[in-house]
Amino acid sequence: NAHQTCVGAAAGCMECRRSIEACPTGALGAGGFDRNRCLSFLSQKKGGLTGEEEALLRRGGSAWGCDICQEVCPCNAGRTPVPLPEFLQDPQPRLQSGTSPGGRAFAWRGADVLTRNLRILAGSQGT
């Protein structure tokens, strides 16, 4: 079973390269982890993003976080993701009213960061 193999491996990683190959921005690689290319890091970063950072966010297509590396990792096989109801509906009305989704880890960044990310993603889709 993949989970047992992962638990027994050094630092929990089987070194199968699935996470490296699945990362949409190349944040994982032979040189290790580059947080400045990681969508989870970029989508939570306060303030403005550089043009390169915006391009990476558009490439990933997510307004908040990523977790693709976690989804493809055999150590997580059989785990069921829990959908966030806040992201199942259009978040724009709530953000425009200045109401930050509370009770979740993303709430501490506030509405501005999510609004910025949604603006960047909307621009990449021509809307």
Coordinates of N, CA and C in Angstrom, one line a residue:
N1 N 0.8 -1.2 0.0 CA 0.0 0.0 0.0 C 0.9 1.2 0.0
A2 N 0.5 2.2 -0.8 CA 1.4 3.4 -1.0 C 1.6 4.2 0.3
H3 N 0.5 4.3 1.1 CA 0.7 5.0 2.4 C 1.7 4.4 3.3
Q4 N 1.7 3.1 3.4 CA 2.7 2.4 4.2 C 4.1 2.6 3.7
T5 N 4.3 2.6 2.4 CA 5.6 2.9 1.8 C 6.0 4.3 2.1
C6 N 5.1 5.3 2.0 CA 5.4 6.7 2.3 C 5.9 6.9 3.7
V7 N 5.1 6.2 4.7 CA 5.4 6.4 6.1 C 6.8 5.9 6.4
G8 N 7.2 4.8 5.7 CA 8.5 4.2 6.0 C 9.6 4.9 5.3
A9 N 9.3 5.7 4.3 CA 10.4 6.4 3.5 C 11.0 7.6 4.3
A10 N 12.2 7.9 4.0 CA 12.8 9.1 4.7 C 12.0 10.3 4.4
A11 N 11.7 11.1 5.4 CA 10.9 12.3 5.4 C 9.5 12.1 4.7
G12 N 9.1 10.8 4.6 CA 7.7 10.6 4.1 C 7.6 10.6 2.6
C13 N 8.7 10.9 1.9 CA 8.6 11.0 0.4 C 9.2 9.8 -0.3
M14 N 8.4 9.2 -1.2 CA 8.9 8.1 -2.0 C 9.8 8.4 -3.1
E15 N 10.0 9.7 -3.4 CA 10.8 10.2 -4.5 C 10.4 9.6 -5.9
C16 N 9.0 9.5 -6.1 CA 8.5 9.0 -7.3 C 8.4 10.1 -8.4
R17 N 8.6 11.3 -8.0 CA 8.6 12.5 -8.9 C 7.2 12.9 -9.4
R18 N 6.2 12.3 -8.9 CA 4.8 12.7 -9.3 C 4.5 14.2 -9.0
S19 N 4.9 14.6 -7.8 CA 4.6 16.0 -7.4 C 5.4 16.9 -8.3
I20 N 6.7 16.6 -8.5 CA 7.6 17.4 -9.3 C 7.0 17.6 -10.7
E21 N 6.6 16.5 -11.3 CA 6.0 16.5 -12.7 C 4.7 17.2 -12.8
A22 N 3.9 17.2 -11.7 CA 2.5 17.8 -11.7 C 2.5 19.2 -11.4
C23 N 3.6 19.8 -10.8 CA 3.6 21.2 -10.4 C 3.5 22.1 -11.6
P24 N 2.4 22.9 -11.7 CA 2.2 23.7 -12.9 C 3.2 24.9 -13.0
T25 N 3.9 25.2 -12.0 CA 4.8 26.3 -12.1 C 6.3 26.0 -11.9
G26 N 6.6 24.7 -11.7 CA 8.0 24.3 -11.5 C 8.6 24.7 -10.2
A27 N 7.7 24.8 -9.2 CA 8.2 25.2 -7.9 C 8.9 24.0 -7.2
L28 N 8.7 22.8 -7.7 CA 9.4 21.6 -7.2 C 10.3 21.1 -8.2
G29 N 11.5 20.8 -7.9 CA 12.5 20.4 -8.9 C 13.7 19.8 -8.3
A30 N 14.7 19.5 -9.1 CA 15.9 18.9 -8.7 C 16.6 19.7 -7.6
G31 N 16.5 21.0 -7.7 CA 17.1 21.9 -6.8 C 16.3 22.1 -5.5
G32 N 15.2 21.4 -5.4 CA 14.4 21.5 -4.2 C 13.1 22.3 -4.4
F33 N 12.7 23.0 -3.4 CA 11.4 23.8 -3.4 C 11.7 25.2 -3.5
D34 N 11.1 25.9 -4.5 CA 11.2 27.3 -4.8 C 9.9 28.0 -4.4
R35 N 9.8 28.5 -3.2 CA 8.5 29.1 -2.7 C 8.0 30.2 -3.6
N36 N 9.0 30.9 -4.2 CA 8.6 32.1 -5.0 C 7.9 31.7 -6.3
R37 N 7.8 30.4 -6.6 CA 7.1 29.9 -7.8 C 5.9 29.1 -7.4
C38 N 5.7 28.9 -6.1 CA 4.6 28.1 -5.5 C 3.3 28.8 -5.5
L39 N 2.3 28.2 -6.1 CA 1.0 28.9 -6.2 C 0.4 29.1 -4.8
S40 N 0.6 28.2 -3.9 CA 0.1 28.5 -2.5 C 0.7 29.7 -1.9
F41 N 2.0 29.9 -2.1 CA 2.7 31.1 -1.6 C 2.2 32.3 -2.4
L42 N 2.2 32.3 -3.7 CA 1.9 33.5 -4.5 C 0.5 33.9 -4.2
S43 N -0.5 33.0 -4.1 CA -1.9 33.3 -4.0 C -2.2 33.9 -2.6
Q44 N -1.3 33.7 -1.7 CA -1.5 34.3 -0.3 C -0.6 35.5 -0.1
K45 N 0.3 35.8 -1.0 CA 1.2 37.0 -0.8 C 0.4 38.3 -0.8
K46 N 0.7 39.1 0.2 CA 0.0 40.4 0.3 C 0.6 41.4 -0.7
G47 N -0.1 42.4 -1.1 CA 0.4 43.5 -1.9 C 0.3 43.0 -3.4
G48 N 1.0 43.8 -4.2 CA 1.0 43.5 -5.6 C 1.9 42.3 -6.0
L49 N 1.7 41.8 -7.2 CA 2.5 40.7 -7.7 C 3.3 41.2 -8.9
T50 N 4.5 40.7 -9.1 CA 5.2 41.1 -10.3 C 4.5 40.5 -11.5
G51 N 4.9 40.9 -12.7 CA 4.3 40.3 -13.9 C 4.6 38.8 -14.0
E52 N 5.8 38.4 -13.6 CA 6.1 37.0 -13.6 C 5.2 36.2 -12.7
E53 N 5.0 36.8 -11.5 CA 4.1 36.1 -10.5 C 2.7 36.0 -10.9
E54 N 2.2 37.1 -11.6 CA 0.9 37.1 -12.1 C 0.7 36.0 -13.2
A55 N 1.8 35.9 -14.0 CA 1.7 34.8 -15.1 C 1.7 33.4 -14.5
L56 N 2.4 33.2 -13.4 CA 2.4 31.9 -12.7 C 1.0 31.7 -12.1
L57 N 0.4 32.7 -11.5 CA -0.9 32.5 -11.0 C -1.9 32.2 -12.1
R58 N -1.9 32.8 -13.2 CA -2.7 32.5 -14.3 C -2.5 31.1 -14.8
R59 N -1.2 30.7 -14.9 CA -0.9 29.3 -15.3 C -1.6 28.3 -14.4
G60 N -1.6 28.6 -13.1 CA -2.1 27.6 -12.1 C -3.7 27.6 -12.1
G61 N -4.2 28.8 -12.5 CA -5.7 28.9 -12.6 C -6.5 28.8 -11.3
S62 N -5.8 29.1 -10.2 CA -6.5 29.0 -8.9 C -6.4 30.4 -8.1
A63 N -7.5 30.8 -7.6 CA -7.5 32.1 -6.8 C -6.9 31.9 -5.5
W64 N -6.8 30.7 -5.0 CA -6.3 30.5 -3.6 C -5.7 29.1 -3.5
G65 N -4.4 29.1 -3.2 CA -3.7 27.8 -3.0 C -3.5 27.0 -4.3
C66 N -3.1 25.8 -4.1 CA -2.9 24.9 -5.2 C -3.1 23.4 -4.8
D67 N -2.2 22.9 -4.1 CA -2.2 21.5 -3.5 C -2.2 20.4 -4.6
I68 N -1.8 20.7 -5.8 CA -1.7 19.7 -6.8 C -0.6 18.7 -6.4
C69 N 0.4 19.1 -5.8 CA 1.5 18.2 -5.3 C 0.9 17.2 -4.3
Q70 N 0.0 17.7 -3.5 CA -0.7 16.8 -2.5 C -1.7 15.9 -3.1
E71 N -2.3 16.3 -4.1 CA -3.4 15.5 -4.8 C -2.7 14.3 -5.5
V72 N -1.5 14.5 -6.1 CA -0.9 13.4 -6.9 C 0.0 12.5 -6.1
C73 N 0.3 12.9 -4.9 CA 1.2 12.2 -4.0 C 0.6 10.8 -3.6
P74 N 1.3 9.7 -3.8 CA 0.8 8.4 -3.4 C 0.5 8.3 -1.9
C75 N 1.2 9.1 -1.2 CA 1.0 9.1 0.3 C -0.4 9.6 0.7
N76 N -1.0 10.3 -0.2 CA -2.4 10.8 0.1 C -3.5 10.0 -0.7
A77 N -3.1 8.9 -1.3 CA -4.0 8.0 -2.0 C -5.2 7.6 -1.0
G78 N -6.4 7.7 -1.5 CA -7.5 7.3 -0.8 C -8.1 8.4 0.1
R79 N -7.4 9.5 0.2 CA -8.0 10.6 1.0 C -9.0 11.3 0.2
T80 N -10.1 11.8 0.8 CA -11.1 12.5 0.1 C -11.0 14.0 0.5
P81 N -10.9 14.9 -0.6 CA -10.8 16.3 -0.3 C -12.2 16.8 0.2
V82 N -12.1 17.8 1.0 CA -13.3 18.4 1.6 C -13.5 19.7 0.8
P83 N -14.6 19.8 0.0 CA -14.8 21.1 -0.7 C -15.2 22.2 0.2
L84 N -14.7 23.4 -0.1 CA -15.1 24.6 0.7 C -16.3 25.3 0.1
P85 N -17.4 25.4 0.8 CA -18.6 26.0 0.3 C -18.4 27.4 -0.2
E86 N -17.4 28.1 0.4 CA -17.1 29.5 0.0 C -16.7 29.6 -1.4
F87 N -16.1 28.5 -2.0 CA -15.6 28.6 -3.3 C -16.5 27.8 -4.3
L88 N -17.6 27.3 -3.8 CA -18.5 26.6 -4.7 C -19.4 27.6 -5.4
Q89 N -19.5 28.8 -4.8 CA -20.3 29.9 -5.4 C -19.4 31.0 -5.8
D90 N -19.9 32.0 -6.6 CA -19.1 33.1 -7.0 C -18.7 34.0 -5.7
P91 N -17.5 34.1 -5.4 CA -17.1 34.9 -4.2 C -17.1 36.4 -4.4
Q92 N -17.3 36.9 -5.6 CA -17.2 38.3 -5.9 C -18.2 39.1 -5.1
P93 N -19.5 38.8 -5.0 CA -20.4 39.6 -4.2 C -20.0 39.8 -2.8
R94 N -19.5 38.7 -2.2 CA -19.1 38.8 -0.8 C -17.8 39.6 -0.6
L95 N -16.9 39.5 -1.6 CA -15.7 40.3 -1.5 C -15.9 41.7 -1.7
Q96 N -16.8 42.1 -2.7 CA -17.1 43.4 -3.0 C -17.8 44.1 -1.8
S97 N -18.5 43.4 -1.0 CA -19.2 44.0 0.1 C -18.2 44.2 1.3
G98 N -17.0 43.7 1.1 CA -15.9 43.9 2.1 C -16.0 42.8 3.2
T99 N -16.8 41.8 2.9 CA -16.9 40.7 3.9 C -15.9 39.6 3.5
S100 N -15.0 39.4 4.4 CA -14.0 38.3 4.1 C -14.5 37.0 4.7
P101 N -14.4 35.9 3.9 CA -14.9 34.7 4.4 C -14.3 34.3 5.7
G102 N -15.0 34.2 6.8 CA -14.4 33.9 8.1 C -14.4 32.5 8.4
G103 N -13.6 32.1 9.4 CA -13.6 30.7 9.9 C -12.7 29.8 9.0
R104 N -12.0 30.4 8.1 CA -11.1 29.6 7.2 C -9.7 30.2 7.2
A105 N -8.7 29.4 6.9 CA -7.3 29.8 6.9 C -7.1 31.0 6.0
F106 N -7.9 31.1 4.8 CA -7.7 32.1 3.9 C -8.2 33.5 4.3
A107 N -9.1 33.5 5.4 CA -9.7 34.7 5.8 C -8.7 35.7 6.4
W108 N -7.6 35.2 7.0 CA -6.6 36.1 7.6 C -5.9 37.0 6.7
R109 N -5.9 36.7 5.4 CA -5.3 37.5 4.4 C -6.3 38.7 4.0
G110 N -7.5 38.5 4.2 CA -8.5 39.5 3.9 C -9.0 39.4 2.4
A111 N -10.0 40.3 2.1 CA -10.6 40.3 0.8 C -9.7 40.8 -0.3
D112 N -8.8 41.7 0.0 CA -8.0 42.3 -1.0 C -7.1 41.3 -1.8
V113 N -6.6 40.3 -1.1 CA -5.7 39.3 -1.7 C -6.6 38.4 -2.7
L114 N -7.7 38.0 -2.2 CA -8.6 37.2 -3.0 C -9.1 38.0 -4.2
T115 N -9.5 39.2 -4.0 CA -10.0 40.1 -5.1 C -8.9 40.3 -6.1
R116 N -7.6 40.5 -5.7 CA -6.5 40.7 -6.6 C -6.3 39.4 -7.5
N117 N -6.4 38.3 -6.8 CA -6.2 37.0 -7.5 C -7.3 36.8 -8.5
L118 N -8.5 37.0 -8.2 CA -9.7 36.9 -9.1 C -9.6 37.8 -10.2
R119 N -9.1 39.0 -10.0 CA -8.9 40.0 -11.1 C -7.8 39.5 -12.1
I120 N -6.8 39.0 -11.5 CA -5.7 38.5 -12.4 C -6.2 37.3 -13.2
L121 N -6.9 36.4 -12.6 CA -7.5 35.2 -13.3 C -8.5 35.7 -14.3
A122 N -9.4 36.6 -14.0 CA -10.4 37.1 -15.0 C -9.7 37.7 -16.2
G123 N -8.6 38.4 -16.0 CA -7.9 39.0 -17.1 C -7.3 38.0 -18.0
S124 N -6.9 36.9 -17.5 CA -6.4 35.8 -18.3 C -7.4 35.1 -19.1
Q125 N -8.7 35.3 -18.8 CA -9.8 34.7 -19.5 C -10.5 35.7 -20.4
G126 N -10.0 36.9 -20.4 CA -10.6 37.9 -21.2 C -12.0 38.4 -20.7
T127 N -12.3 38.2 -19.4 CA -13.5 38.7 -18.9 C -13.3 39.8 -17.9

